[in-house]
Short mmCIF file of C-alpha atoms in Angstrom, two decimals:
data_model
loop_
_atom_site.label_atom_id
_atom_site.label_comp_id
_atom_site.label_asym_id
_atom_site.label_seq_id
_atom_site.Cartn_x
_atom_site.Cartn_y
_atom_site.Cartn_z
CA UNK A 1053 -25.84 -91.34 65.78
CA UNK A 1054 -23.03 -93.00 63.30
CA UNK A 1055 -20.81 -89.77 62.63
CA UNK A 1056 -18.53 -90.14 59.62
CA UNK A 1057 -14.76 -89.64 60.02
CA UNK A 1058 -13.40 -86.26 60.89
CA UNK A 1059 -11.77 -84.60 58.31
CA UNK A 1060 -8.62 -82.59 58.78
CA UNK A 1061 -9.50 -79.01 58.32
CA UNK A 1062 -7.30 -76.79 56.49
CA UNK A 1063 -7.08 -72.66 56.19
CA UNK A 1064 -9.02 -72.07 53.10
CA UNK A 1065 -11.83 -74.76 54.26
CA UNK A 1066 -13.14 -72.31 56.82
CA UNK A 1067 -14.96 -70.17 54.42
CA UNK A 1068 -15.95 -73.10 52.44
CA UNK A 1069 -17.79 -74.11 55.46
CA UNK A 1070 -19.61 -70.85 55.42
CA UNK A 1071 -17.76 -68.46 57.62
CA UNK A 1072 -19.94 -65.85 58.66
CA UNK A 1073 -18.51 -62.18 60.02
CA UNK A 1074 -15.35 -63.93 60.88
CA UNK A 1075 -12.58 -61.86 60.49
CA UNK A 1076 -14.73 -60.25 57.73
CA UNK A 1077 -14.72 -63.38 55.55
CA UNK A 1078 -17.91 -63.39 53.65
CA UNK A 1079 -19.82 -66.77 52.99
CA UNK A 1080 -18.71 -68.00 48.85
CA UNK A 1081 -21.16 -68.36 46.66
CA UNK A 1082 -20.16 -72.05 46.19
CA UNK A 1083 -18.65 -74.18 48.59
CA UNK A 1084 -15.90 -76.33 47.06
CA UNK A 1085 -15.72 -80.32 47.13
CA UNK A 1086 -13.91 -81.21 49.38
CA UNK A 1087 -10.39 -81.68 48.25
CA UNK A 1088 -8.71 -84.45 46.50
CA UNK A 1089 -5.87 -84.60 48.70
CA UNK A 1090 -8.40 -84.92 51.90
CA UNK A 1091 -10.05 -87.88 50.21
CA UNK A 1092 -6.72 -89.39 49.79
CA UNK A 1093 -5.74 -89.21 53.38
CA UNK A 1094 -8.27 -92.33 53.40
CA UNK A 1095 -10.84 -93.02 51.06
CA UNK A 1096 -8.48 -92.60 47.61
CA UNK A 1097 -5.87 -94.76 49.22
CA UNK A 1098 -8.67 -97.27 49.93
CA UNK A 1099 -9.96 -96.95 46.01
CA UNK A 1100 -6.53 -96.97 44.79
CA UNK A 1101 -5.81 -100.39 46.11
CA UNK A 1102 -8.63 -102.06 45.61
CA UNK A 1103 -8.78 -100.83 41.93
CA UNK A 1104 -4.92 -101.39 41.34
CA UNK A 1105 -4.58 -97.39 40.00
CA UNK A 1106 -3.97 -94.51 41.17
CA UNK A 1107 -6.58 -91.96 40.78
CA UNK A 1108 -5.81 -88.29 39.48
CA UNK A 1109 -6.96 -85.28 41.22
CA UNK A 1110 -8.76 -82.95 39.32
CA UNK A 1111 -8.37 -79.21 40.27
CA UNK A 1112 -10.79 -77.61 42.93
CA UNK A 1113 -12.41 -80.90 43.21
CA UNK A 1114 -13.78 -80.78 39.73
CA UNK A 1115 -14.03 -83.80 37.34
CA UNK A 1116 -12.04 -83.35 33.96
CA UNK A 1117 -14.27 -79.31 33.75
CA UNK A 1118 -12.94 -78.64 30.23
CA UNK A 1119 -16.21 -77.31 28.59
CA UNK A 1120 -17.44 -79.05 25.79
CA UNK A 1121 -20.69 -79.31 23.53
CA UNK A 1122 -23.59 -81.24 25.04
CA UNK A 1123 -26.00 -82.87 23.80
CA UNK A 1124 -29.04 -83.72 26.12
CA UNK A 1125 -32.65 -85.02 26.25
CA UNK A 1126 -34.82 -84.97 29.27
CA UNK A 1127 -38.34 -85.49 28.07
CA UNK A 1128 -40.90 -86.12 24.81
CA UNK A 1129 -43.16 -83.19 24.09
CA UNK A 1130 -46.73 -84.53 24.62
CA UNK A 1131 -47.24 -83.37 20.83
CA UNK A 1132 -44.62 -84.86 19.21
CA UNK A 1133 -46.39 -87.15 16.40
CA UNK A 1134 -44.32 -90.18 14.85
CA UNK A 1135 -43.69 -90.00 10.95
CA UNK A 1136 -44.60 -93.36 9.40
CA UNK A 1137 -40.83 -94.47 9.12
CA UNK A 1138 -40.30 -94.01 12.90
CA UNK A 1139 -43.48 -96.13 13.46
CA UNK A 1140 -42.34 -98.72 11.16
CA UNK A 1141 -38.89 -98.78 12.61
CA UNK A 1142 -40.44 -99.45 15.59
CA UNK A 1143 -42.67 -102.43 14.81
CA UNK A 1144 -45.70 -101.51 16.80
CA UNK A 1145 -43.91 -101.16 19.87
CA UNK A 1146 -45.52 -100.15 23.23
CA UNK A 1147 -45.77 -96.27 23.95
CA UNK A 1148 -43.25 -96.83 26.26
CA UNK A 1149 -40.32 -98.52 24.04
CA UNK A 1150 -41.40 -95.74 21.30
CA UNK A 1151 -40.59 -93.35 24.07
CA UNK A 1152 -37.35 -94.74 24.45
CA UNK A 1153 -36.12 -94.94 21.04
CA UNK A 1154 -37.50 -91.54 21.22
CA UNK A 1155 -35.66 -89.95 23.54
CA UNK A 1156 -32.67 -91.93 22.46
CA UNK A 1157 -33.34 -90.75 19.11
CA UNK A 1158 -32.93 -86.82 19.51
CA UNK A 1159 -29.23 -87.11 20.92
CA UNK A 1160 -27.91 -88.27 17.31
CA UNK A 1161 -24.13 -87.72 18.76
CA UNK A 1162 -21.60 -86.81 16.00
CA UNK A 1163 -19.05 -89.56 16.98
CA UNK A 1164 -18.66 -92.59 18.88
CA UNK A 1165 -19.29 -93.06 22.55
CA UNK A 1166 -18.26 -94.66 26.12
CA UNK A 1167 -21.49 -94.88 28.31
CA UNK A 1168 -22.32 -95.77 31.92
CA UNK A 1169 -26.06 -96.62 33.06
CA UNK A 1170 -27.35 -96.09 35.97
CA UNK A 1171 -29.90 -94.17 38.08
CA UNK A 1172 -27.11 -91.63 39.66
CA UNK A 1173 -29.75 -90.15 42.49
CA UNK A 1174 -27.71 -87.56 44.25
CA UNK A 1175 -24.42 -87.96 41.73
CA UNK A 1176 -22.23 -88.74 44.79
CA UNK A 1177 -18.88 -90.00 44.76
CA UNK A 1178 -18.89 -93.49 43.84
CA UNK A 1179 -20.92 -91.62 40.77
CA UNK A 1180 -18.26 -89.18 40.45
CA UNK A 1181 -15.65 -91.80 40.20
CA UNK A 1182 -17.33 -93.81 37.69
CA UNK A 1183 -18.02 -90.65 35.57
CA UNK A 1184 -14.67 -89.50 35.85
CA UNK A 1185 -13.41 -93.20 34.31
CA UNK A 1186 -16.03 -92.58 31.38
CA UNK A 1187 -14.67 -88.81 30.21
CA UNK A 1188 -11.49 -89.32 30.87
CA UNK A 1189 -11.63 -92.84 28.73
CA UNK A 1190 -13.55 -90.76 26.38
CA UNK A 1191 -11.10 -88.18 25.65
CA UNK A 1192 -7.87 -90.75 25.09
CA UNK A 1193 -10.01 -92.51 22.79
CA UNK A 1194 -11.26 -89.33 20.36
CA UNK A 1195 -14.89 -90.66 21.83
CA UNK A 1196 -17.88 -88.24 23.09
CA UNK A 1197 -18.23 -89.37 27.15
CA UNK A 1198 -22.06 -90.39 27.95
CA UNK A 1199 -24.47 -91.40 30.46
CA UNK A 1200 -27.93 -93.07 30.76
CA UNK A 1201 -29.98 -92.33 33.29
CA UNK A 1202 -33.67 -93.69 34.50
CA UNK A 1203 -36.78 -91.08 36.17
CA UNK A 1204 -38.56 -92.39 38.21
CA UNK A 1205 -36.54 -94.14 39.95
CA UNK A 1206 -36.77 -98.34 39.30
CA UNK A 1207 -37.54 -98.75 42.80
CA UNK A 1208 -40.29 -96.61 42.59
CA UNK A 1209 -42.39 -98.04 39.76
CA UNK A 1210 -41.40 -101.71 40.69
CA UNK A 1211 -42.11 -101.96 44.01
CA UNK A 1212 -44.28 -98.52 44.35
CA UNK A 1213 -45.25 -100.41 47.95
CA UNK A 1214 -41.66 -99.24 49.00
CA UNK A 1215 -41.21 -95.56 50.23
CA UNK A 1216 -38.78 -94.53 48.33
CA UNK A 1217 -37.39 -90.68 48.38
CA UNK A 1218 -34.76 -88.79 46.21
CA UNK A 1219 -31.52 -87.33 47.34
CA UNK A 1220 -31.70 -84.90 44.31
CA UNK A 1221 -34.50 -83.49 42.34
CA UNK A 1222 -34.22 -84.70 38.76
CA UNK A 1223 -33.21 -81.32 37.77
CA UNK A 1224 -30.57 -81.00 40.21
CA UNK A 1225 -29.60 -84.87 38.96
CA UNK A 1226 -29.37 -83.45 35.58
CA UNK A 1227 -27.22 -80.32 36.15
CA UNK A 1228 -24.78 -82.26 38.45
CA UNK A 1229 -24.35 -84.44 35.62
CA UNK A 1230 -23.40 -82.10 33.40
CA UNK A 1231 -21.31 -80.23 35.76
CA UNK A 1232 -18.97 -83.98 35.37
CA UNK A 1233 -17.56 -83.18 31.55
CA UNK A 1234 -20.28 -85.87 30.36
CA UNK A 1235 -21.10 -84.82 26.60
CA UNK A 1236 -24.16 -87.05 26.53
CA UNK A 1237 -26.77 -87.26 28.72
CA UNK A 1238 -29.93 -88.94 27.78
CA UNK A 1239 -33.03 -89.29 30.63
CA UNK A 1240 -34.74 -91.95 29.38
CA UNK A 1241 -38.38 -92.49 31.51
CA UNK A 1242 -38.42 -95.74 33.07
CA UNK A 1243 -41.22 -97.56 33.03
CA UNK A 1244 -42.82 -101.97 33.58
CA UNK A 1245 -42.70 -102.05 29.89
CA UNK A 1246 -38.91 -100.58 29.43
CA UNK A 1247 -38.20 -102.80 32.53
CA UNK A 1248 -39.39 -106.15 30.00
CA UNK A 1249 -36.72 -105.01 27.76
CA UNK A 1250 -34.00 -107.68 27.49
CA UNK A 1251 -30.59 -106.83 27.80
CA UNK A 1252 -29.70 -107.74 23.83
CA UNK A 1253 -32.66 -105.33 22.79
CA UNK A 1254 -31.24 -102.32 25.00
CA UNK A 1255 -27.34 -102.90 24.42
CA UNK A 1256 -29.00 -102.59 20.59
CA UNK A 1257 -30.73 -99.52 21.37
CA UNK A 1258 -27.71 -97.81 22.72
CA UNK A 1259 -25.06 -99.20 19.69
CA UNK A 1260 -27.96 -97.67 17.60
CA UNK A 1261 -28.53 -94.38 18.46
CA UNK A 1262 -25.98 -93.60 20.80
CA UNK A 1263 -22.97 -95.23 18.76
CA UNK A 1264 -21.74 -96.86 21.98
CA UNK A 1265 -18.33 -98.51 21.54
CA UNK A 1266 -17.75 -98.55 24.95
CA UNK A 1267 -19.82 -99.89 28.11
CA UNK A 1268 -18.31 -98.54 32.01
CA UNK A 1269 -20.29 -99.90 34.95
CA UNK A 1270 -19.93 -101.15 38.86
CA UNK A 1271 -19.83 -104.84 39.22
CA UNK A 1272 -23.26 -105.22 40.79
CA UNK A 1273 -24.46 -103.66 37.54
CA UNK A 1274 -27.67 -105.39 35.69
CA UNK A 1275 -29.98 -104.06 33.07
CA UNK A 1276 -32.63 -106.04 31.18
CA UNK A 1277 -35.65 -107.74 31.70
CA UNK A 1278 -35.35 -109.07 35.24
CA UNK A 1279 -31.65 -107.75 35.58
CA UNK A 1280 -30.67 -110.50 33.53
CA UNK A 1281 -27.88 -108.31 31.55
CA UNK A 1282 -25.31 -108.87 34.60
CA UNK A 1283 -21.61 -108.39 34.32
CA UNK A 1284 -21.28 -112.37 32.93
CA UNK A 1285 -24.24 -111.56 30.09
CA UNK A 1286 -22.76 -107.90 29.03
CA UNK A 1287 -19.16 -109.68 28.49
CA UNK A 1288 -20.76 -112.17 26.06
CA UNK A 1289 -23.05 -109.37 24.41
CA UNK A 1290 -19.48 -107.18 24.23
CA UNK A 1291 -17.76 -110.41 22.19
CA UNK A 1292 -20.92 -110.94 19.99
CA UNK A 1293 -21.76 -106.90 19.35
CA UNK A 1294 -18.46 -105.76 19.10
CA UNK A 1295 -17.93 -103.43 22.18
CA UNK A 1296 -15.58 -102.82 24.78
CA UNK A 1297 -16.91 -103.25 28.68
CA UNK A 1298 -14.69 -102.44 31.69
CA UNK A 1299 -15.81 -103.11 35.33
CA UNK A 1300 -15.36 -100.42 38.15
CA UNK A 1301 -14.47 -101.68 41.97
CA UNK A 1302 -16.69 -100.54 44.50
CA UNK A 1303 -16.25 -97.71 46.02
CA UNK A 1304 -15.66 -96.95 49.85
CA UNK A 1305 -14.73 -94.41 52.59
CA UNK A 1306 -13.25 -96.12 55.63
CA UNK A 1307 -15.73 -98.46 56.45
CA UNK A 1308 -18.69 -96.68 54.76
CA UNK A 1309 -19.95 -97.81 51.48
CA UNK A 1310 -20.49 -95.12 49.25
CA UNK A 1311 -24.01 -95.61 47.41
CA UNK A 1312 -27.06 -93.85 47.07
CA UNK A 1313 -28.62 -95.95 49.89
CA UNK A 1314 -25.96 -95.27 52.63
CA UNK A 1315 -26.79 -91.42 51.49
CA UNK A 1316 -30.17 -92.10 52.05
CA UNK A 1317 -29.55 -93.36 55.26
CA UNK A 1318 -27.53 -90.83 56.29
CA UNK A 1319 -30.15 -88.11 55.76
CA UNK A 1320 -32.65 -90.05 57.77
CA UNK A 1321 -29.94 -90.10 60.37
CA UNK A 1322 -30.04 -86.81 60.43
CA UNK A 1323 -26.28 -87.36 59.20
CA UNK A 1324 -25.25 -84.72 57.46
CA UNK A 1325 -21.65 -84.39 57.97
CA UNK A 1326 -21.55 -88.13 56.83
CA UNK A 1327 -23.71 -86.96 53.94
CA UNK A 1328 -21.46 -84.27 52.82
CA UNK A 1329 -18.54 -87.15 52.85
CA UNK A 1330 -20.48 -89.14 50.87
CA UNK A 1331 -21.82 -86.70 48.38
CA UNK A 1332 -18.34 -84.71 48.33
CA UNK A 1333 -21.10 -81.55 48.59
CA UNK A 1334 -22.78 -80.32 51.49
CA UNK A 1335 -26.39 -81.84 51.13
CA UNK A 1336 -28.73 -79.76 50.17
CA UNK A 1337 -32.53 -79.04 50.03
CA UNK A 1338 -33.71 -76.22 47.06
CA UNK A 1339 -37.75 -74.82 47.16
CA UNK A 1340 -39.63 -71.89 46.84
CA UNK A 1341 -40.33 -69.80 50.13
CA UNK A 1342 -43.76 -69.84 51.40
CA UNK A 1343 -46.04 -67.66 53.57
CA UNK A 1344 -46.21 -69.90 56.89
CA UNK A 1345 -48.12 -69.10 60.43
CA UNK A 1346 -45.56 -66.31 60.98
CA UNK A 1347 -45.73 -67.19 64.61
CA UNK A 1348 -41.28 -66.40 64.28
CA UNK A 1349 -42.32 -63.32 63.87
CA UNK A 1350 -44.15 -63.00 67.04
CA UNK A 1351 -41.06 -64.89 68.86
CA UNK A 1352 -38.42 -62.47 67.41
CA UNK A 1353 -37.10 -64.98 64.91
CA UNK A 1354 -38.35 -64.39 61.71
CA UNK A 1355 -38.18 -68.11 59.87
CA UNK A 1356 -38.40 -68.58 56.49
CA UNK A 1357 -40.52 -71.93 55.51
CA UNK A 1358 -39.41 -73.45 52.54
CA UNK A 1359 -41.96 -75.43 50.28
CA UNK A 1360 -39.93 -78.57 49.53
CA UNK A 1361 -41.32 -81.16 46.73
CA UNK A 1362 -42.27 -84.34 48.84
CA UNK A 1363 -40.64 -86.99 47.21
CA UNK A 1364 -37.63 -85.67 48.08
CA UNK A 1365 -35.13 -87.13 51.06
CA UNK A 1366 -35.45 -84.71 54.09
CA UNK A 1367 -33.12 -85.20 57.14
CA UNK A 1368 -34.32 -86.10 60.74
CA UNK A 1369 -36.43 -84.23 62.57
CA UNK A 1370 -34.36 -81.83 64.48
CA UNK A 1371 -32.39 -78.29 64.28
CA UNK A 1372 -29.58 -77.97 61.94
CA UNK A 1373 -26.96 -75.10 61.07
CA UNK A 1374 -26.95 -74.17 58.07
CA UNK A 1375 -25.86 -71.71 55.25
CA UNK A 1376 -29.17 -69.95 53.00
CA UNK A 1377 -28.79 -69.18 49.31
CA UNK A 1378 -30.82 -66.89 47.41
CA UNK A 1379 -29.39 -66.15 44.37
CA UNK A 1380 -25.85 -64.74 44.63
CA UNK A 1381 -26.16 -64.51 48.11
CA UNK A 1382 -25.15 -66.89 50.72
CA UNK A 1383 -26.24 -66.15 54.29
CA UNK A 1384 -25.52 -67.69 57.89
CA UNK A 1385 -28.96 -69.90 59.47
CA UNK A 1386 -30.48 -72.24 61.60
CA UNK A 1387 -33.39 -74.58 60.38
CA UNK A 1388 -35.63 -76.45 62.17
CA UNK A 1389 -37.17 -79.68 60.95
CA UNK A 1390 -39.91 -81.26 62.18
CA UNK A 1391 -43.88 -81.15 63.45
CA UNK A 1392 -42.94 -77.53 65.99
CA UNK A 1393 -44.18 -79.97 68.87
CA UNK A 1394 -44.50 -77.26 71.32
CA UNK A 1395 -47.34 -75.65 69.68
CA UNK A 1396 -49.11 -78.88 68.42
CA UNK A 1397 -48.72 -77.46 65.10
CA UNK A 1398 -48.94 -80.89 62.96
CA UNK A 1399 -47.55 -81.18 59.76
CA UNK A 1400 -43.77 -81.51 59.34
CA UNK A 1401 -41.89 -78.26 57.77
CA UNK A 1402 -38.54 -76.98 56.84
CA UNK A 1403 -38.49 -73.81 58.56
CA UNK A 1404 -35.10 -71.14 58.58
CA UNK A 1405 -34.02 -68.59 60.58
CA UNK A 1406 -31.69 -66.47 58.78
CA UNK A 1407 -28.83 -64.75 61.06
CA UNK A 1408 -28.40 -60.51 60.85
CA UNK A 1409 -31.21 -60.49 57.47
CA UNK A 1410 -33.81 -58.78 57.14
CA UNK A 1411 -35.78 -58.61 53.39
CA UNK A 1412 -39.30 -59.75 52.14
CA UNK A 1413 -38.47 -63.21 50.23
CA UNK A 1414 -41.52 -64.52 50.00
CA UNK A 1415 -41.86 -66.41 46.91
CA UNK A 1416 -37.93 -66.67 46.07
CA UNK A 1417 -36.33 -70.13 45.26
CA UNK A 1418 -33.57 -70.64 47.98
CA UNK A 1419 -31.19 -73.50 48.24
CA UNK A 1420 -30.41 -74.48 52.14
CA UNK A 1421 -26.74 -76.49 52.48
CA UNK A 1422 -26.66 -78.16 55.45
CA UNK A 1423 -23.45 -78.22 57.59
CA UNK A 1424 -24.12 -80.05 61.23
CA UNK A 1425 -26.92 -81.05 63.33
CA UNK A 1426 -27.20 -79.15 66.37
CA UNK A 1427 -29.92 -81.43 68.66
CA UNK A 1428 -33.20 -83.09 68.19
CA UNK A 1429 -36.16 -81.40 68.13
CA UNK A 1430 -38.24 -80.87 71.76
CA UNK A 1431 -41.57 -79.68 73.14
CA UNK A 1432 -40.85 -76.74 75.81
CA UNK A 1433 -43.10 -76.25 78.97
CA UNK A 1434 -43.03 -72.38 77.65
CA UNK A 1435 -42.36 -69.50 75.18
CA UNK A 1436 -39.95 -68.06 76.99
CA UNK A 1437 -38.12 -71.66 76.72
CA UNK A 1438 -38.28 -71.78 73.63
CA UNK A 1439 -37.20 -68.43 72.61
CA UNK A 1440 -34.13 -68.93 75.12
CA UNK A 1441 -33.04 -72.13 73.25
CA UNK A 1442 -33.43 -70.38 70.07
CA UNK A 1443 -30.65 -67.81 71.65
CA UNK A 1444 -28.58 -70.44 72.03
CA UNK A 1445 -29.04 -72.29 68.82
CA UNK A 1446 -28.18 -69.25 66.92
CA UNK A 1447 -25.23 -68.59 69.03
CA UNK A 1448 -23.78 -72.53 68.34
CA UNK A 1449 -24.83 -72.16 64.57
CA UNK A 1450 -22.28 -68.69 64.40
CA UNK A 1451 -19.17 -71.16 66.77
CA UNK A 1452 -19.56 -74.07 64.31
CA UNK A 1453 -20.03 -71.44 60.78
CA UNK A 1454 -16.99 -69.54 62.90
CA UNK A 1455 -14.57 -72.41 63.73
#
């Protein structure tokens, strides 16, 4: 397995890796991102160059946090009738491009805009980055900051032949947006007929009803009908419609790419110290608990099994550490991935042992942040096996939440 490049570790970064009863240091409620001045030891120098600027640290890894008023849309109620001037406006349009002006529609921001596009599954660096470019731009310029983003993912209703799963739940997507600064963010539903749109009719759309002024995106950016709006076609559509469009570098750690799809590939690697690099977050998986076989129970290792919604990206088979969340609490645990081979048991689950708990949360949302992988997952010849692995994975989970 690829492992992503160590990171130096500093004093306070032990309990933002989820100390447990180590010299009394209780888990935080929310780990940190990792610190600027870490990612500059490599990756920032990296961006820096190949961007020609030097990028500005924001404090405890947050992106420009002033709070500000936000306006967002994620969805039209299924009620919602058009007036006879929307339906004129929109020239018998398909559902789907009536949708769109829509959901466009109800943002009605009170001043001018610069917007990024994009899908921004998992909001991870590179997404960060680009974000950061579009408040901060905002701000100098009087502007509200924005962002456009697409559920379901294009992938998925494209090419639905192509497995595709999510790093982030679209309400996580949502809420890590807003965590950026972004005053805008519309979720517009994607859709074949919204994919026919051509680039002229969307930049439209977004002057329109979003007052865009200004356009921020990565150089392998497209939008329109067959991706023909690429960085040559938005240039000439900035000259003829009056708007401003800058072009973001690439961004990379090392040798590492940073992009949804190396995330994605990262959790399939099982990964997740790579994934946390990429992400600049531990990775994380957030369900409700659910009553399972209890056979824990019988072993002396209680396991919570948490329901997780399928289309979501889980990590490789095999036993992780890992720190549980249930509301303000953050606990110490280890959680198993996988089929449970020794017992023939089937279908895969996301099972947790939680160290030194004890409490009925059956039915409780809990988030699980994963912090290393601890070995794959094996078939024993017997319980007593098992359990005595189990010993030992609990006592590597406390050295690594420890160290």
């Amino acid at each position: 397995m690829r492992q992503a490049p160590q990171l130096p570790m500093q004093v306070d970064e032990v309990t933002r890796r989820g100390a447990i009863h180590c010299a009394q240091r209780p888990i935080p409620h929310e780990p940190a991102s990792l610190p600027s001045a870490r990612l500059r030891s490599g990756a920032m120098v990296e961006i820096e160059e190949f961007l020609g600027e030097r990028l500005a640290p924001c404090p405890q890894g947050a992106m420009n946090c002033a709070p500000t008023s936000r306006l967002r849309i994620e969805s039209r109620p299924t009620n919602v009738l058009q007036s006879q001037e929307q339906t004129a406006e929109t020239g018998g349009e398909s559902h789907e491009m009536e949708q769109a002006r829509w959901e466009l529609g109800q943002l009605k921001p009170s001043r001018d805009t610069v917007l990024t596009i994009g899908v921004f599954d998992g909001v991870h660096r590179g997404h960060q980055y680009l974000l950061r470019q579009v408040v901060e731009k905002a701000r100098e310029t009087n502007r509200l900051s924005g962002v456009v983003t697409f559920h379901p993912h294009p992938r998925s209703v494209l090419h639905p032949e192509l497995p595709l799963y999510y790093v982030s739940s679209i309400q996580e997507r949502m809420e890590l947006l807003s965590d950026t600064g972004i005053d805008v963010i519309a979720k517009l539903t994607f859709s074949r007929q919204l994919a026919s749109v051509s680039a002229a009719e969307f930049v439209e759309m977004l002057q329109q009803y979003l007052r865009m002024q200004e356009l921020i995106v990565g150089p392998d950016f497209a939008l329109g009908r067959g991706r023909e709006g690429n960085v040559d076609t938005l240039r000439e559509l900035s000259r003829q419609r009056g708007f401003e469009l800058r072009i973001i570098g690439p961004i990379t750690w090392d040798t590492l790419t940073v992009s949804s799809t190396g995330v994605r590939r990262a959790i399939a690697e099982g990964n997740v110290v790579e994934a946390e690099v990429l992400l600049g977050r531990r990775l994380s998986l957030t369900g409700k608990v659910i009553v399972g076989d209890q056979r824990g129970r019988t072993l002396g290792f209680p396991t919570a099994n948490l329901e997780v919604a399928p289309e979501l990206a889980l990590p490789r088979d095999g036993i992780y550490v890992t720190v549980s969340r249930l509301g303000e609490a953050a606990y110490p645990s280890v959680t198993s991935i996988g089929i449970r081979p020794t017992f023939s048991a089937g279908g895969r689950t996301v099972e947790t042992y939680i160290l030194d708990f004890t409490g009925d949360i059956y039915g409780q949302t809990m988030r699980l942040e994963f912090v290393e992988r601890l070995r794959d997952e094996l078939k024993f010849s017997s319980i007593d096996a098992l359990v005595a692995q189990i010993r030992q994975d609990v006592e590597s989970a406390r050295a690594v939440l420890c160290r």
